[in-house]
XYZ file of C-alpha atoms in Angstrom:
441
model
C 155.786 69.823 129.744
C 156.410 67.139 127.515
C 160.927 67.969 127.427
C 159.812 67.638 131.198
C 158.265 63.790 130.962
C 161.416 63.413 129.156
C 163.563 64.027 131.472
C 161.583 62.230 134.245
C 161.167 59.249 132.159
C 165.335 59.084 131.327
C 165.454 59.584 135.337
C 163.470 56.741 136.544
C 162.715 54.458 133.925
C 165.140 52.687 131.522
C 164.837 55.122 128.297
C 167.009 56.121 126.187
C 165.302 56.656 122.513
C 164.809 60.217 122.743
C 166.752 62.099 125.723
C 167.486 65.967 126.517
C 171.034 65.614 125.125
C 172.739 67.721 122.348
C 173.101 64.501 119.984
C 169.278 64.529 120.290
C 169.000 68.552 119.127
C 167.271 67.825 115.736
C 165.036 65.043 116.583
C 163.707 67.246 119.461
C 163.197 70.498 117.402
C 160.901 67.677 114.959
C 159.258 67.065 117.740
C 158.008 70.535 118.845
C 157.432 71.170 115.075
C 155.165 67.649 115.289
C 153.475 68.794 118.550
C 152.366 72.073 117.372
C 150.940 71.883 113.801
C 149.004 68.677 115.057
C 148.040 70.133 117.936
C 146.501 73.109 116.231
C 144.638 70.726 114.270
C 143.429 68.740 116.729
C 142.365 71.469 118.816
C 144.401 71.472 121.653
C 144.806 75.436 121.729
C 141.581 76.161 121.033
C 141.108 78.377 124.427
C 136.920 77.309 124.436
C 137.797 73.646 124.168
C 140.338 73.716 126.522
C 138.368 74.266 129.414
C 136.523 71.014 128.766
C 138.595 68.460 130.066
C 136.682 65.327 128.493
C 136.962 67.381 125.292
C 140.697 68.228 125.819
C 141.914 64.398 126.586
C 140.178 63.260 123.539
C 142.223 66.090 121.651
C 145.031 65.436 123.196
C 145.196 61.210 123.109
C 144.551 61.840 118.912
C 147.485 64.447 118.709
C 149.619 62.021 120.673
C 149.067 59.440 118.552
C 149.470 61.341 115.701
C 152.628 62.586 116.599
C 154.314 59.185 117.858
C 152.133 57.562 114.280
C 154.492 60.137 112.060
C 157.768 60.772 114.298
C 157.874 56.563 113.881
C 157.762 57.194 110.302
C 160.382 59.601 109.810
C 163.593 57.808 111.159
C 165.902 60.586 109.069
C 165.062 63.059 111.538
C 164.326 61.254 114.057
C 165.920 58.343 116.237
C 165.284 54.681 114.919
C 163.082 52.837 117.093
C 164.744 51.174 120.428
C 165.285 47.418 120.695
C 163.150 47.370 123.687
C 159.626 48.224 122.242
C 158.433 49.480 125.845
C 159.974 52.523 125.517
C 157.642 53.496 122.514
C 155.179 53.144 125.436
C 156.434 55.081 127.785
C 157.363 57.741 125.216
C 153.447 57.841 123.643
C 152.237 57.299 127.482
C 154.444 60.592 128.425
C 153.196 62.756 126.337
C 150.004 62.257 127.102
C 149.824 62.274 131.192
C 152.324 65.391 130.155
C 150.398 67.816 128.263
C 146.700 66.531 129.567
C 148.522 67.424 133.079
C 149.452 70.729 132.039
C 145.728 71.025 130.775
C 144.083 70.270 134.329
C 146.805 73.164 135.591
C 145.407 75.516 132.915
C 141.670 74.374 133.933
C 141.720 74.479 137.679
C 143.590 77.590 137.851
C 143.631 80.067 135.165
C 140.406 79.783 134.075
C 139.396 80.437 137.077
C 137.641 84.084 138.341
C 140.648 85.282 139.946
C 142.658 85.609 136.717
C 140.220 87.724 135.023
C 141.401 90.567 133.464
C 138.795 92.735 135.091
C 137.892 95.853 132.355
C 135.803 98.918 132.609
C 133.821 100.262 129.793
C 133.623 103.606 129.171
C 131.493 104.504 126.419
C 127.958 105.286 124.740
C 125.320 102.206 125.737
C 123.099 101.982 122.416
C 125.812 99.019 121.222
C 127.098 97.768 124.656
C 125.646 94.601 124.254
C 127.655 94.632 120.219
C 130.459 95.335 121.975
C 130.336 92.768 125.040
C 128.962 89.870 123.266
C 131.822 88.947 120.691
C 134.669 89.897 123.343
C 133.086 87.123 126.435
C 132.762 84.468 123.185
C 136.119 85.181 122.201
C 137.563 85.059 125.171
C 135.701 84.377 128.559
C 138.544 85.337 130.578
C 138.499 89.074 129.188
C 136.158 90.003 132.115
C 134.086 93.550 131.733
C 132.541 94.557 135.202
C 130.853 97.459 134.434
C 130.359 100.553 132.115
C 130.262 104.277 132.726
C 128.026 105.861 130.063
C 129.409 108.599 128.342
C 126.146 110.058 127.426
C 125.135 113.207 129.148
C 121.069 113.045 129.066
C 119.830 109.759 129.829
C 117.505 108.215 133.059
C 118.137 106.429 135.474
C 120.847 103.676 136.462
C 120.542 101.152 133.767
C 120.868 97.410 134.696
C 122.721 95.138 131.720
C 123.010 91.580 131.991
C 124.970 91.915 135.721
C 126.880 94.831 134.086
C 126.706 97.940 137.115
C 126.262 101.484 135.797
C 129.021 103.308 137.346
C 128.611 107.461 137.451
C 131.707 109.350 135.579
C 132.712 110.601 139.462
C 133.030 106.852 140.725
C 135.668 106.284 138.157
C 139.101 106.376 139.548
C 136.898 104.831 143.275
C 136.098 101.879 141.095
C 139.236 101.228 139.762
C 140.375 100.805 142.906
C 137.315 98.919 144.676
C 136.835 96.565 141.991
C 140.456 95.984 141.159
C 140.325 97.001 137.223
C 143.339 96.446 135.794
C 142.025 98.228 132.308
C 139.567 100.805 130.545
C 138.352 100.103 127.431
C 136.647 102.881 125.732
C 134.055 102.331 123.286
C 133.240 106.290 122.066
C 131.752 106.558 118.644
C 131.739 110.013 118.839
C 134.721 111.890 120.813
C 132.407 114.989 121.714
C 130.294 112.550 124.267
C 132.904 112.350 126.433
C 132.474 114.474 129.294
C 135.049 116.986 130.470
C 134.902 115.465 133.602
C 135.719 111.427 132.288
C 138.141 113.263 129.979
C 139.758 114.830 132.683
C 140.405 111.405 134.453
C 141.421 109.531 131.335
C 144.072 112.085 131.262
C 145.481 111.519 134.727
C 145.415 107.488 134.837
C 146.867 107.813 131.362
C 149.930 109.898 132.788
C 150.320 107.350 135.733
C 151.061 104.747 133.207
C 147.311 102.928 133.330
C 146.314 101.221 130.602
C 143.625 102.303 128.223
C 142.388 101.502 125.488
C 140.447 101.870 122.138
C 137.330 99.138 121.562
C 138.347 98.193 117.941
C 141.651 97.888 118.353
C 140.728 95.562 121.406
C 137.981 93.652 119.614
C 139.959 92.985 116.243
C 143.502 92.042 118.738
C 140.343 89.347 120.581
C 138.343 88.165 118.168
C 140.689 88.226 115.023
C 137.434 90.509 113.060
C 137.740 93.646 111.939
C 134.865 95.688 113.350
C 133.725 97.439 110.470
C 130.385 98.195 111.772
C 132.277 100.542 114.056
C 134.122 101.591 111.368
C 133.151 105.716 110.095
C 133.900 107.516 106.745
C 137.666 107.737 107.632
C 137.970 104.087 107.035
C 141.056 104.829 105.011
C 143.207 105.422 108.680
C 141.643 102.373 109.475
C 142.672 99.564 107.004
C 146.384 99.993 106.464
C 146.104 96.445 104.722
C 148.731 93.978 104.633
C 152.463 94.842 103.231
C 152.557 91.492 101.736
C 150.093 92.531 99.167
C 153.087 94.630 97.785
C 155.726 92.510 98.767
C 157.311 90.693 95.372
C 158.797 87.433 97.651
C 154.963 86.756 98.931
C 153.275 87.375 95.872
C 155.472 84.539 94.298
C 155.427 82.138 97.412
C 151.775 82.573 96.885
C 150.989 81.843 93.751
C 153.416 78.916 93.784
C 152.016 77.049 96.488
C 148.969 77.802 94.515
C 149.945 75.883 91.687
C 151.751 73.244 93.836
C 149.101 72.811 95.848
C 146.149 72.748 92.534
C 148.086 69.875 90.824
C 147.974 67.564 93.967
C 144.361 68.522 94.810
C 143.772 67.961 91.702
C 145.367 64.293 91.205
C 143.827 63.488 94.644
C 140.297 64.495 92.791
C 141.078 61.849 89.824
C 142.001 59.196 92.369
C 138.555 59.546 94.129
C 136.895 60.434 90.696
C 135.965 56.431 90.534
C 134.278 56.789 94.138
C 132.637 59.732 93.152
C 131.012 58.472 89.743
C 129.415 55.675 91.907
C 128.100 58.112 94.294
C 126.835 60.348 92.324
C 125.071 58.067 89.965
C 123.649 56.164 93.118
C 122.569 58.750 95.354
C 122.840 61.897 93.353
C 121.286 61.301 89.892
C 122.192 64.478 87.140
C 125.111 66.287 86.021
C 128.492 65.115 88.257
C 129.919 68.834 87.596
C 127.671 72.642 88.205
C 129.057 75.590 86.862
C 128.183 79.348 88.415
C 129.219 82.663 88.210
C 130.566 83.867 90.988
C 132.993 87.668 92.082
C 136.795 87.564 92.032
C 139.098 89.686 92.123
C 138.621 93.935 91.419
C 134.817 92.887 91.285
C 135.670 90.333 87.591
C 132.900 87.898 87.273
C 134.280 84.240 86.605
C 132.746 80.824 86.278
C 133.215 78.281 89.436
C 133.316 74.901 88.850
C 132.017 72.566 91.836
C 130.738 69.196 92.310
C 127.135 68.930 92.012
C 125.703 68.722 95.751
C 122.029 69.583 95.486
C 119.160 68.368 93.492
C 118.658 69.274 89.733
C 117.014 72.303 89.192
C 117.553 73.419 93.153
C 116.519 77.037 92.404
C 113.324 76.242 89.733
C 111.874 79.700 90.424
C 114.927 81.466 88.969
C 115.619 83.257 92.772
C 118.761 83.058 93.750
C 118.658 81.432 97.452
C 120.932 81.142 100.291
C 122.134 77.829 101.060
C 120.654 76.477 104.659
C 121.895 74.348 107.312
C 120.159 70.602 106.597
C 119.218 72.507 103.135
C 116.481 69.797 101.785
C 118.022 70.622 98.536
C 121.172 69.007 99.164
C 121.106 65.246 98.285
C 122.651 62.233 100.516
C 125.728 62.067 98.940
C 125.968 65.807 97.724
C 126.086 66.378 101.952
C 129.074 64.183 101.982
C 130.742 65.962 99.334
C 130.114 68.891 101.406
C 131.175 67.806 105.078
C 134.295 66.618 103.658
C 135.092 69.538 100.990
C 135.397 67.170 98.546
C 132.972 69.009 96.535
C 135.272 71.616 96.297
C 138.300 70.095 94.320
C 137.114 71.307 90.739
C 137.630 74.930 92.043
C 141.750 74.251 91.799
C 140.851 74.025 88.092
C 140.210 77.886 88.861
C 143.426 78.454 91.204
C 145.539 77.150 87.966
C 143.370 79.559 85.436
C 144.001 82.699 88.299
C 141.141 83.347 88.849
C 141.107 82.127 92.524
C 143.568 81.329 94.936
C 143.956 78.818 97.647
C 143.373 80.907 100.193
C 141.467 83.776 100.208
C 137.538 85.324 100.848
C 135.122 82.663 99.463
C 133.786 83.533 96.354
C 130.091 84.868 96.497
C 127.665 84.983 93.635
C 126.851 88.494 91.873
C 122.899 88.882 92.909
C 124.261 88.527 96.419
C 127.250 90.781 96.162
C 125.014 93.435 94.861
C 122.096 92.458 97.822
C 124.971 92.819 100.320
C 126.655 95.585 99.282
C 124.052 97.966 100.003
C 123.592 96.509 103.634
C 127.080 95.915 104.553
C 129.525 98.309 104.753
C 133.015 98.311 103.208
C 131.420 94.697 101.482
C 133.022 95.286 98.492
C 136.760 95.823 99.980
C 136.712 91.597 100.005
C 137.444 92.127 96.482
C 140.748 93.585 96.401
C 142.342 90.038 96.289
C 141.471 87.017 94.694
C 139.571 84.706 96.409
C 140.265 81.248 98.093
C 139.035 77.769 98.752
C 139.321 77.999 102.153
C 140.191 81.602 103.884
C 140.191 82.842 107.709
C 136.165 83.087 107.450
C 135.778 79.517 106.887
C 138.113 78.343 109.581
C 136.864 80.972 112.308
C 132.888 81.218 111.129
C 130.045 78.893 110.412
C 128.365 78.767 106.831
C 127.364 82.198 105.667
C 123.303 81.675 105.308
C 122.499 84.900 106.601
C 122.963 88.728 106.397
C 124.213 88.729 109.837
C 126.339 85.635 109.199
C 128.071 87.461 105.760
C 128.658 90.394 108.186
C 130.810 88.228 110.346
C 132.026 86.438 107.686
C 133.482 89.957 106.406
C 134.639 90.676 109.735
C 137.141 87.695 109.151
C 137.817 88.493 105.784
C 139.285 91.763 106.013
C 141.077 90.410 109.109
C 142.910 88.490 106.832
C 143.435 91.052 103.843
C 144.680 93.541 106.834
C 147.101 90.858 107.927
C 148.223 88.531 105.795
C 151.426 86.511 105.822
C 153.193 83.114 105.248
C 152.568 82.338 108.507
C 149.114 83.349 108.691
C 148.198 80.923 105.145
C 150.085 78.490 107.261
C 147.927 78.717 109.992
C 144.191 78.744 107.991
C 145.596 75.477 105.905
C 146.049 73.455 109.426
C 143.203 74.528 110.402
C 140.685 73.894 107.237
C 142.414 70.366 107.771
C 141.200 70.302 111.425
C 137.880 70.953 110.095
C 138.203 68.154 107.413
C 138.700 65.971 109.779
C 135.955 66.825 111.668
C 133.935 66.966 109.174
C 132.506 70.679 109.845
C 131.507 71.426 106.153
C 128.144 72.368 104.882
């Protein structure tokens, strides 16, 4: 959309500082790279806020300007500016009617009913409502219109949240009537299914229909790895990431890490004099808390944070989760927090090894050993170091919660099951779109 308001804007308008020609190859490859890490971080692909469209211009007038702001600045790969300063005009202008066009498109039309992807469940119903839930928040377009129960003894018709109750004999009928372009089947237990549901799985399957398994749909959805789903032969299940063997990662990882430590870390002295003021006007005590938390293979290490909550926050000697508007956190410990400032000492830890940059967040033993007996698989989150900022902190709110640690796990595993340059990539543009937005606790 936006090569296309170039083209329109060298047709009718007098511009010529950035043009679809082949003397113009680079500068436009800088441009797509531009557009697309800034518009990650301001949002612009987020599917949710996209359907918004006062949300979506807002996101899309700050990645504009972003992106005109830095391609300005970087005249090596890009063309110097034009004697006629209009064109910068009609360049930032494009780019904006251009992709906030393509947005109303995406808004009046795809989102709409008629490009569902209409799905039929097939399965048990005592989780159907853990199974629809995270797929229509994940993605509201993923449309399921009704279930078949795979459980022979049970009463009568049973009415979910506008979900019908189709009978295992209705089930090629329905496919038909209601246009179903795929079966998801959600079958703890393969001995529930019926003979006669088997029997037509078996013949849609051989005319090339698609079905398909509920974890592998809900993990490929809602980037989580099920585990609560998950059985004793969780060994088939998490074939974790090659890079975790692969030599060329392993050292791309660990030297970003230390890359990456010494700036944080110089950025952290700059702001130190801020800080000191701060902290002796609004948060009286110790700048610096130290507390053990679980790294790597289950080793216990000392974190090092900026102090956010009041001295003494946990008197009684009970460890306690940490709560949205906690009254323990002081005025200018929530600052630190919001804008993970609080969090610079830790690359003290990413330079000792004992954490990385990215990675599962660190938790404290009592709650490790609290959560491992709930959880499942709680303690696989161990088997790499953990992070500063990690796929759970950019996908999930602030763990305060069992529930909220089982999500929180969900993404974590995600990550150690898929791992890759691309996907750090991804999680650091994003923890700087929540940075910006100040979405820390």
């Amino acid at each position: 959309m936006v090569f296309l308001g170039l083209y329109l804007l060298e047709q009718f308008f007098d511009f010529n500082y950035l043009t679809l020609h082949q003397e113009h190859g680079v500068a436009l490859v800088v441009l797509v790279f531009y557009l697309t890490i800034l518009g990650t971080v301001f949002e612009i692909y987020d599917l949710q806020k996209s359907s918004t469209l006062d949300v979506t211009f807002r996101n899309v007038v700050l990645t504009a300007s972003t992106v005109v702001l830095i391609y300005m600045l970087t005249p090596f790969f890009t063309p110097f500016l034009p004697d006629k300063r209009i064109e910068i005009v009609y360049f930032y202008s494009s780019i904006i009617v251009m992709v906030f066009l393509w947005r109303v498109v995406y808004v009046t039309f795809i989102t709409k009913p008629r490009f569902y992807k209409k799905v039929l469940l097939v399965g048990e119903i005592s989780n159907i409502e853990s199974i629809i839930k995270p797929l229509k928040q994940a993605d509201p377009n993923y449309k399921i219109v009704g279930f078949i129960n795979c459980e022979q003894e049970h009463e009568a018709p049973i009415k979910f949240r506008g979900l019908k109750e189709f009978q295992p004999h209705e089930l090629l009928s329905v496919i038909n009537e209601q246009n179903i372009s795929e079966i998801l089947v959600a079958a703890y237990n393969s001995e529930t299914i019926t003979n006669e549901i088997y029997g037509s799985l078996m013949m849609l399957l051989e005319s090339g229909f698609t079905i398909r398994e509920y974890t592998q749909v809900y993990e490929e959805i809602t980037h989580r790895v099920p585990i609560q789903f998950v059985g004793k032969d969780f060994y088939k299940y998490f074939p974790f990431s090659r890079s975790h063997q692969n030599k060329l990662y392993q050292l791309f990882h660990r030297s970003f890490d230390l890359i990456f430590s010494t700036v944080g870390l110089l950025f952290g002295v700059a702001m130190l004099p801020i800080i000191l003021i701060g902290n002796f006007i609004a948060n009286r005590g110790p700048l610096f808390y130290v507390q053990e938390r679980v790294g790597k293979n289950g080793a216990v290490f000392n974190i090092v944070k900026l102090r956010s909550m009041i001295v003494n926050a946990e008197s009684s000697g009970e460890a306690k989760w940490a709560q949205k508007n906690d009254s323990r956190v002081t005025p200018f410990g929530r600052f630190l927090r919001r804008s993970r400032i609080d969090e610079i000492p830790q690359f003290v830890n990413v330079l000792k090894g004992e954490m990385s940059v990215i990675g599962p967040r660190p938790e404290r033993p009592y709650f490790v050993n609290e959560l491992s007996q709930i959880i499942p698989f709680y303690e696989m989150r161990h088997v790499i170091k953990p992070g500063l900022t990690g796929w759970a902190q950019i996908k999930s709110r602030y763990g305060s919660s069992v529930d909220d640690s089982l999500t929180k796990l969900q993404y974590d595993l995600y990550y150690i099951k898929h791992c890759s340059f691309f996907m750090d990539v991804n999680i650091l543009v994003k923890t700087l779109s929540a940075v910006l937005y100040y979405r820390g606790q």
